XYZ file of C-alpha atoms in Angstrom:
449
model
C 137.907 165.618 127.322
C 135.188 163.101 128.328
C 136.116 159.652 128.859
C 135.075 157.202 125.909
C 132.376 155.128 126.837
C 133.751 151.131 127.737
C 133.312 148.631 124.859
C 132.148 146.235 127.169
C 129.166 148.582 129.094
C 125.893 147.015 129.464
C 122.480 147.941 130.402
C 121.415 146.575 133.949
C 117.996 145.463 135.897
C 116.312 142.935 137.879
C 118.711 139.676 136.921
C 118.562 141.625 133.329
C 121.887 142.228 131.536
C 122.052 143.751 128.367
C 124.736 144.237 125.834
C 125.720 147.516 123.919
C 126.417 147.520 119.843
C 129.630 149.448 119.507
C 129.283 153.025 119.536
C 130.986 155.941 118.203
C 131.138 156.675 121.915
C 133.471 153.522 122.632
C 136.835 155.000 120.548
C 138.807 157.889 122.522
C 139.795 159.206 119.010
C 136.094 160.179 118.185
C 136.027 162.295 121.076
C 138.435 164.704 118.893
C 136.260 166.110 116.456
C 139.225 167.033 113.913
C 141.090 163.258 114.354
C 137.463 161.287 114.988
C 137.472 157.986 113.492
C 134.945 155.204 114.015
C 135.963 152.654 116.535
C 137.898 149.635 115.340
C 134.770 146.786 114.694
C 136.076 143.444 115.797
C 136.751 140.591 113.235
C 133.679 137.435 113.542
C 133.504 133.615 111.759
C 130.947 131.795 111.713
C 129.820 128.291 109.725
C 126.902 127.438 108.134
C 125.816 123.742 107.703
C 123.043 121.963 105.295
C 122.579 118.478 105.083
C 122.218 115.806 102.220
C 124.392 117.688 99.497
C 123.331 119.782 96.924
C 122.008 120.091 93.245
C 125.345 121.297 91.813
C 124.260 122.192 88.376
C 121.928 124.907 89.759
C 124.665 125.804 92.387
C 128.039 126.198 90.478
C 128.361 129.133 88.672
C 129.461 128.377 84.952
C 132.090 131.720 84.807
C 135.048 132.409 87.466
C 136.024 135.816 88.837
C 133.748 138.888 89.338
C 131.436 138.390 86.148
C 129.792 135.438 87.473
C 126.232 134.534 86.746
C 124.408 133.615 89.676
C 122.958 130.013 89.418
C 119.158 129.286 90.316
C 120.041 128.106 94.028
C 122.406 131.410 94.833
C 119.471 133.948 93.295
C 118.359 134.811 96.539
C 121.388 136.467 97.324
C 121.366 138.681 94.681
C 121.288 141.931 97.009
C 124.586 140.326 98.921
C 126.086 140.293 95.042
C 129.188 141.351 95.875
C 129.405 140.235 99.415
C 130.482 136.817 98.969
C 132.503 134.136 97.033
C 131.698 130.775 95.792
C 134.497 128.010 96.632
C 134.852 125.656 93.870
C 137.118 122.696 94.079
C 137.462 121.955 98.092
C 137.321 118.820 99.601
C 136.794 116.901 102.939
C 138.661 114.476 103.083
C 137.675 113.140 106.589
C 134.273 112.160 105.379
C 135.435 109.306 103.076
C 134.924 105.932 104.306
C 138.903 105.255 104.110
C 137.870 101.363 104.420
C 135.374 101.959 106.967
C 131.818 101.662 104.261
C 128.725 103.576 105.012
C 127.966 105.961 106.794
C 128.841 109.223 104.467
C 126.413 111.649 106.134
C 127.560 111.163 109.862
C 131.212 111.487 108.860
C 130.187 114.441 106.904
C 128.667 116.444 109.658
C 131.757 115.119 111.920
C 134.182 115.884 109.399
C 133.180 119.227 108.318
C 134.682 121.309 111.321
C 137.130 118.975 112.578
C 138.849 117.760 108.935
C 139.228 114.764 111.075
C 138.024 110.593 110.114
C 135.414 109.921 112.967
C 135.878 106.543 114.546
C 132.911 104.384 113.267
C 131.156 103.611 116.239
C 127.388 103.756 117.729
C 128.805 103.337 121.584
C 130.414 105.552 123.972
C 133.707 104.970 122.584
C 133.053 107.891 120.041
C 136.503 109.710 118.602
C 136.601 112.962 116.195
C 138.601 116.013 116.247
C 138.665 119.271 117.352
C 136.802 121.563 115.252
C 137.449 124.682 114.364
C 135.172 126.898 115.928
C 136.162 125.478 119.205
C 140.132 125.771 118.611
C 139.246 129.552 118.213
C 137.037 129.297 121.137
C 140.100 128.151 123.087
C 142.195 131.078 122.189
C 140.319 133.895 121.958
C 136.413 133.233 122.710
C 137.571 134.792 126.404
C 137.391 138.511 124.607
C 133.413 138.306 124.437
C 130.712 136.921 127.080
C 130.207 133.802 125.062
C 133.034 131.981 123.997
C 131.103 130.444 120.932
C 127.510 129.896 120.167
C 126.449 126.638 118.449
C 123.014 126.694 117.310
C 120.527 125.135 115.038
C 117.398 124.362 113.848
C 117.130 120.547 115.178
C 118.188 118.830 117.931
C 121.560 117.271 119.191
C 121.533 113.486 120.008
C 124.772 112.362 122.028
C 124.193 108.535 121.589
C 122.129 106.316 119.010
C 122.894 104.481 116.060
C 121.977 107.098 112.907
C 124.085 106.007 110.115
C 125.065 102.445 109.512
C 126.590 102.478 112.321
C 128.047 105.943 113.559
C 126.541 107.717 116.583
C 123.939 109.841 116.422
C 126.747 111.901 118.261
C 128.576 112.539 114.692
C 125.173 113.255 113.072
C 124.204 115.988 114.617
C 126.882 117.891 116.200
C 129.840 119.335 114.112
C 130.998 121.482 116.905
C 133.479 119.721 118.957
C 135.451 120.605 122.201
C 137.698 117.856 121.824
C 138.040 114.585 120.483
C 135.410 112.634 122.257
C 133.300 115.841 123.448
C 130.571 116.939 121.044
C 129.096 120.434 122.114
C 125.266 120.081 121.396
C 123.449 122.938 120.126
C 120.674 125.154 121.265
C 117.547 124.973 119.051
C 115.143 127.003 121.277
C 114.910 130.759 120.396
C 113.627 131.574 123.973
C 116.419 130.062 125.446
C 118.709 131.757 123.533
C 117.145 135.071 123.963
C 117.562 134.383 127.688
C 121.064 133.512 127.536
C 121.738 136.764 125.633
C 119.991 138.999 127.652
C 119.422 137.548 130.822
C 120.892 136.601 134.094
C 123.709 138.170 136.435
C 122.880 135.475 139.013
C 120.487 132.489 138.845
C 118.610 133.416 141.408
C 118.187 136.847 139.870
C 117.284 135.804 136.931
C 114.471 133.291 138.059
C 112.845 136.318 139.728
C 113.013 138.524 136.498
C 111.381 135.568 134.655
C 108.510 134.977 136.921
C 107.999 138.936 137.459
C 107.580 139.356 133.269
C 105.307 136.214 133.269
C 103.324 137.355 135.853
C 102.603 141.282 134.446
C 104.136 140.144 130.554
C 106.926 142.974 130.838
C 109.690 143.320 128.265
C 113.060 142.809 129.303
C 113.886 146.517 128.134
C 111.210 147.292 131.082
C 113.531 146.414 133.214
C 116.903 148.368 131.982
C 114.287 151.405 131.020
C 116.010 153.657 133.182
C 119.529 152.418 132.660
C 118.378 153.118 129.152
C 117.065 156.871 129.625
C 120.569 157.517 131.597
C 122.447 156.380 129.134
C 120.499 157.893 126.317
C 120.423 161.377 127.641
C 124.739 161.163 127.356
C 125.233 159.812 124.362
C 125.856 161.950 121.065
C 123.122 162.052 118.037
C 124.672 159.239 116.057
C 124.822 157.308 118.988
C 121.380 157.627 120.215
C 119.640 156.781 116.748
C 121.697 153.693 116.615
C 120.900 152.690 120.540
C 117.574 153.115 119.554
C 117.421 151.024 116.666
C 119.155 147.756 118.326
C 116.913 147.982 121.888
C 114.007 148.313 119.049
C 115.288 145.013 117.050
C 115.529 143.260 120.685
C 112.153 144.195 121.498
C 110.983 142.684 117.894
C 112.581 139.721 118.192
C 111.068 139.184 122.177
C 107.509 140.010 120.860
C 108.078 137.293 117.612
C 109.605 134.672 120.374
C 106.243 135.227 122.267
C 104.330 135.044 119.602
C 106.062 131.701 118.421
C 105.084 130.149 122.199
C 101.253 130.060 121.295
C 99.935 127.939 119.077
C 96.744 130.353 118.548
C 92.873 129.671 117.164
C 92.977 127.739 114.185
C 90.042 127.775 111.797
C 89.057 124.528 113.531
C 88.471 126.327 117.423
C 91.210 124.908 118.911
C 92.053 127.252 121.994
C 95.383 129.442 122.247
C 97.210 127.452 124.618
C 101.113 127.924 125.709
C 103.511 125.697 123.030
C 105.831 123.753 125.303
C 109.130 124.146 123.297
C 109.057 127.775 122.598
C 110.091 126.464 118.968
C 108.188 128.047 115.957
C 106.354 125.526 114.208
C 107.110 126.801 110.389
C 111.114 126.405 109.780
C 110.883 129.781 107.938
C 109.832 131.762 111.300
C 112.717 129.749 113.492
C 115.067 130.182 111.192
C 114.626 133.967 110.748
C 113.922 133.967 114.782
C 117.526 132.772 115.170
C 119.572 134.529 112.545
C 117.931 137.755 113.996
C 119.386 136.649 117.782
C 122.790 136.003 116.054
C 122.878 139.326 114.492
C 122.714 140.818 118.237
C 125.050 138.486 119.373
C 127.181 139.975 117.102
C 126.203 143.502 117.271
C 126.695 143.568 120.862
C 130.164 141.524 120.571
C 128.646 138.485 122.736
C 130.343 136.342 120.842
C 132.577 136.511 117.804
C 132.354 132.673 116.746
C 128.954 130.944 115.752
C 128.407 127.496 114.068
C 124.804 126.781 113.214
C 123.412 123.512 111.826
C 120.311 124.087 109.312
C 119.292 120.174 110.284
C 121.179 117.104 111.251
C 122.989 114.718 108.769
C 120.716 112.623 106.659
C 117.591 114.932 107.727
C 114.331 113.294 105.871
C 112.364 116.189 106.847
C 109.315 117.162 104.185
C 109.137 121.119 102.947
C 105.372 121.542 102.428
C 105.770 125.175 102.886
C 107.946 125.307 99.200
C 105.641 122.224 97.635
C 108.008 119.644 98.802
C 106.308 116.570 100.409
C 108.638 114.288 99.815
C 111.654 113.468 102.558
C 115.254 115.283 102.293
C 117.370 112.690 102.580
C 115.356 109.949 100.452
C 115.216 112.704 97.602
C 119.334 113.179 97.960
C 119.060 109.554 96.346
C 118.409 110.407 93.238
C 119.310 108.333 90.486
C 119.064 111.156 87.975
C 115.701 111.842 88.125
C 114.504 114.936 86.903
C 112.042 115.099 89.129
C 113.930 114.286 92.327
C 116.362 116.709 91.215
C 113.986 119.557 91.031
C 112.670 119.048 94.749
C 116.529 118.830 95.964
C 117.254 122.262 94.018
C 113.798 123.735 95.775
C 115.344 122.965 98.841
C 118.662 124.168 98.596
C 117.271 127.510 97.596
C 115.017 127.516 100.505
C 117.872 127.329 102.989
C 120.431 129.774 100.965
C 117.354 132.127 101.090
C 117.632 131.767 105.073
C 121.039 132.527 104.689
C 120.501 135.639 102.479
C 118.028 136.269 105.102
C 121.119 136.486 107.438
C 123.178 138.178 105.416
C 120.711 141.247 104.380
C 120.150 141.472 108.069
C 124.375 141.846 108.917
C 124.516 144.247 106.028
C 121.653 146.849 107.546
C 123.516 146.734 110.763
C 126.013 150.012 110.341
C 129.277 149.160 112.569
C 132.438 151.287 112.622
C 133.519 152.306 108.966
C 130.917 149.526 107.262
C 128.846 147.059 108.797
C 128.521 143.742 110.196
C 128.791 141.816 107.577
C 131.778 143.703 106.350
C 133.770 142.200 109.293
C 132.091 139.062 108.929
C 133.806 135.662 107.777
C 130.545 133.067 107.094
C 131.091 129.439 105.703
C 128.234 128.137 104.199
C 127.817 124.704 102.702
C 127.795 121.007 102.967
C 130.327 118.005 103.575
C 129.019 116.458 100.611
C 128.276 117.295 97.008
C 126.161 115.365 95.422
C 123.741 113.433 97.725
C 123.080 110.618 95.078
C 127.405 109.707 94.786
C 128.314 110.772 98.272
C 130.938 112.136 97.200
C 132.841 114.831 99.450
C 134.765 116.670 96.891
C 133.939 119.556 94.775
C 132.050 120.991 97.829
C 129.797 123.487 97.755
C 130.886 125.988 99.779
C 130.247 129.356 100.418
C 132.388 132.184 101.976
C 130.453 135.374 103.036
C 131.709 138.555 104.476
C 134.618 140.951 103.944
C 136.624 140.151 107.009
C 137.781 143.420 108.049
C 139.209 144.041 104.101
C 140.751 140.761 104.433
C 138.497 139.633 101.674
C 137.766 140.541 97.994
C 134.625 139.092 97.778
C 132.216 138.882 94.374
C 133.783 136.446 93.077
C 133.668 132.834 92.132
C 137.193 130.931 92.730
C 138.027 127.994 91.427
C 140.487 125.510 93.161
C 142.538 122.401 91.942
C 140.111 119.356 92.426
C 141.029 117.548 96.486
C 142.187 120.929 97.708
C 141.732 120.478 101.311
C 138.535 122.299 102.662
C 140.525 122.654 105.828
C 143.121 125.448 104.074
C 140.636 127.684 104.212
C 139.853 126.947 108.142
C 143.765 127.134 108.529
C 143.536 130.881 107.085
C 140.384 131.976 108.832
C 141.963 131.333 112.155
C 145.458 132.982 111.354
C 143.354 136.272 110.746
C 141.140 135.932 113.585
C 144.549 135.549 115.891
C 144.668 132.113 116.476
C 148.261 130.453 116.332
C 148.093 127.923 114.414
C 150.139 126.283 111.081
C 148.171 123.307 110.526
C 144.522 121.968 110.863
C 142.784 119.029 110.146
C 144.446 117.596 106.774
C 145.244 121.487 105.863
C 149.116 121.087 103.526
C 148.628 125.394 103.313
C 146.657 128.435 103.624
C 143.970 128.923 100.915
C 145.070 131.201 98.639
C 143.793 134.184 96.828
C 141.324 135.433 98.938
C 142.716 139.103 99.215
């Protein structure tokens, strides 16, 4: 019998290293035709921040269980029906002032991984929590390449006054490493893509990079024939599968060098190179980075990701849905009909990101389903209403299957103040992590399975 092909076998070339999906290949059982089974998929989290609150009306849905309606903000993820459940009743407790006044949207973002009360300071004296992703990290992020990824779609600050009076540290980092170590968070899709694919020594890697500038290779052109080898051994099912994820890479390289030049605009002005390598339309980045994310998890890079949609308090116009007024100063509502309209256009412009995400995990085949099937994905927001500040009742958002750990379809509905972190405490227990308590967590959250 042939030996199974290694779960961790990657494609090699000039300071180019790429990763594999998981193939039939990988499982010694599927060698035996009569006993074949698809190779065990590993289990994934991930968390999924937006800022300001939300419209809750148009995000709760009004029935509980599986006969839900969707609301107006959740439509988009109408195909990924019964591929999540909506978390009513959870709260972060963290993110109240507990005597310390305002500040609600820092100690939101700082809260909503950690379950811890940030100290209220704009010096160097900052003081948070671990969060969640990185507790994981600690334990098990040594199975993949990349212990955890934290992205995003705006920048991390590490000092600054942001919110009357907390660091910009708390405002735009929710991933933490310990108690007085945010972990910033890459923004740049090029940069990313390099840190996927790229690099078995710096030096190496420098030399790839200025070889594909200089005659604008691919980096598949460089593990072509590591590719071909590899190809020619593997069965059918295999191949069609290798051939679709080095075809998504490519896609996603030629949209990352297409999002590095500005091009002609109607006015003449000349194509030039864009400094940041950041797609100007939030639409394009956003979709730019889910795509890298679903190879980091197709290729088991990393099975932990926490991704910011934009930092606490974000004032931030959306022209591209007819919204020219700021974010954050529209959060402030006051019950007006029309503010509330432009915050509801908003929150279904990021959840359709997120669908965008989740469509893209579900097309992904992986052992007996697919990605998203062994996929646990938070999404939501450490506060509720933007015009109260209030951090109960959260909207929250828990995508995926995990590995048949989940019935999902459903909307749940909690006792009002049930701690936000119960539901942390029981995605690590089924990731592996030890652990019996986290954040203010008093038990597991119940009735997920």
């Amino acid at each position: 019998m042939p030996n199974p092909l290694s779960r961790r076998t990657i494609l090699r070339g000039l300071g180019v290293s790429i990763a594999l999906p998981l193939l039939e290949s990988m499982s010694p059982s599927r060698l035996l035709a009569a006993t074949s089974k698809p190779a065990a998929a590993p289990l994934r989290m991930g968390f999924f921040y937006v800022p300001n609150g939300m419209h809750m009306p148009d995000w709760t849905p009004k029935q509980e269980g599986a006969k839900f309606e969707l609301p107006e903000t959740l439509a988009g993820l109408s195909e990924c029906r019964d591929k999540f459940n909506v978390l009513t009743g959870l709260t972060l407790d963290g993110a109240y002032a507990h005597g310390d006044g305002g500040g609600d949207h820092a100690r939101s973002v700082a809260a909503f991984l950690t379950g811890a009360h940030p100290r209220k300071t704009n010096g160097a004296d900052i003081q948070n929590g671990v969060s969640v992703d990185q507790l994981a990290a600690q334990q098990i992020g040594g199975a993949t390449r990349f212990g955890s990824l934290e992205l995003g779609l705006e920048a991390s600050a590490q000092s600054g006054n942001c919110d009357s009076g907390y660091s910009c540290a708390y405002a735009s980092n929710m991933s933490w490493r310990g108690p007085t170590n945010p972990v910033a968070k890459e923004i740049d899709p090029r940069a990313l893509f390099d840190r996927l694919f790229e690099g078995q020594t710096v030096k190496a890697t420098r030399r790839a990079k200025s070889v594909r500038e200089k005659y604008r290779k691919s980096v598949l052109d460089f593990v072509q024939e590591d590719a071909k080898r590899l190809h020619q051994k593997l069965p059918e099912i295999d191949r069609r599968k290798l051939d679709e994820y080095l075809y998504a890479v490519r896609d996603v390289e030629k949209r990352i060098a297409g999002a590095d030049r500005l091009g002609i605009s109607e006015e003449g002005v000349p194509d030039y190179p864009r400094p940041s390598g950041v797609p100007r339309q939030m639409v394009e980045h956003s979709k730019l980075m889910m795509d890298m994310i679903t190879l980091a998890i197709q290729t088991d890079s990393s099975r932990i990701v926490s991704f910011m949609f934009t930092n606490a308090g974000s004032n931030r116009s959306y022209p591209e849905i007819g919204v020219s007024e700021g974010h954050h100063e529209l959060s402030h509502h006051g019950k007006s009909k029309h503010k509330q309209a432009q915050i509801a256009k908003i929150n279904r412009f990021h959840v359709d990101q997120f669908a965008y995400l989740l469509k893209r995990l579900s097309s992904v085949s992986e052992g007996e389903g697919t990605l998203l099937d062994h996929c646990m994905l938070v999404y939501g927001s450490g506060i509720s209403d933007g015009d109260r500040h209030n951090h109960d009742d959260l909207p929250i958002l828990l995508a995926g299957s995990g590995a048949g750990r989940i019935q999902s379809g459903r909307h749940l509905r909690y006792e009002n103040k049930t701690p936000l972190c119960n539901l942390y405490l029981w995605m690590m227990q089924q990731m592996g992590v030890q652990a019996d308590k986290f954040g203010d967590s008093n038990a597991v959250l119940p009735n997920l399975t």
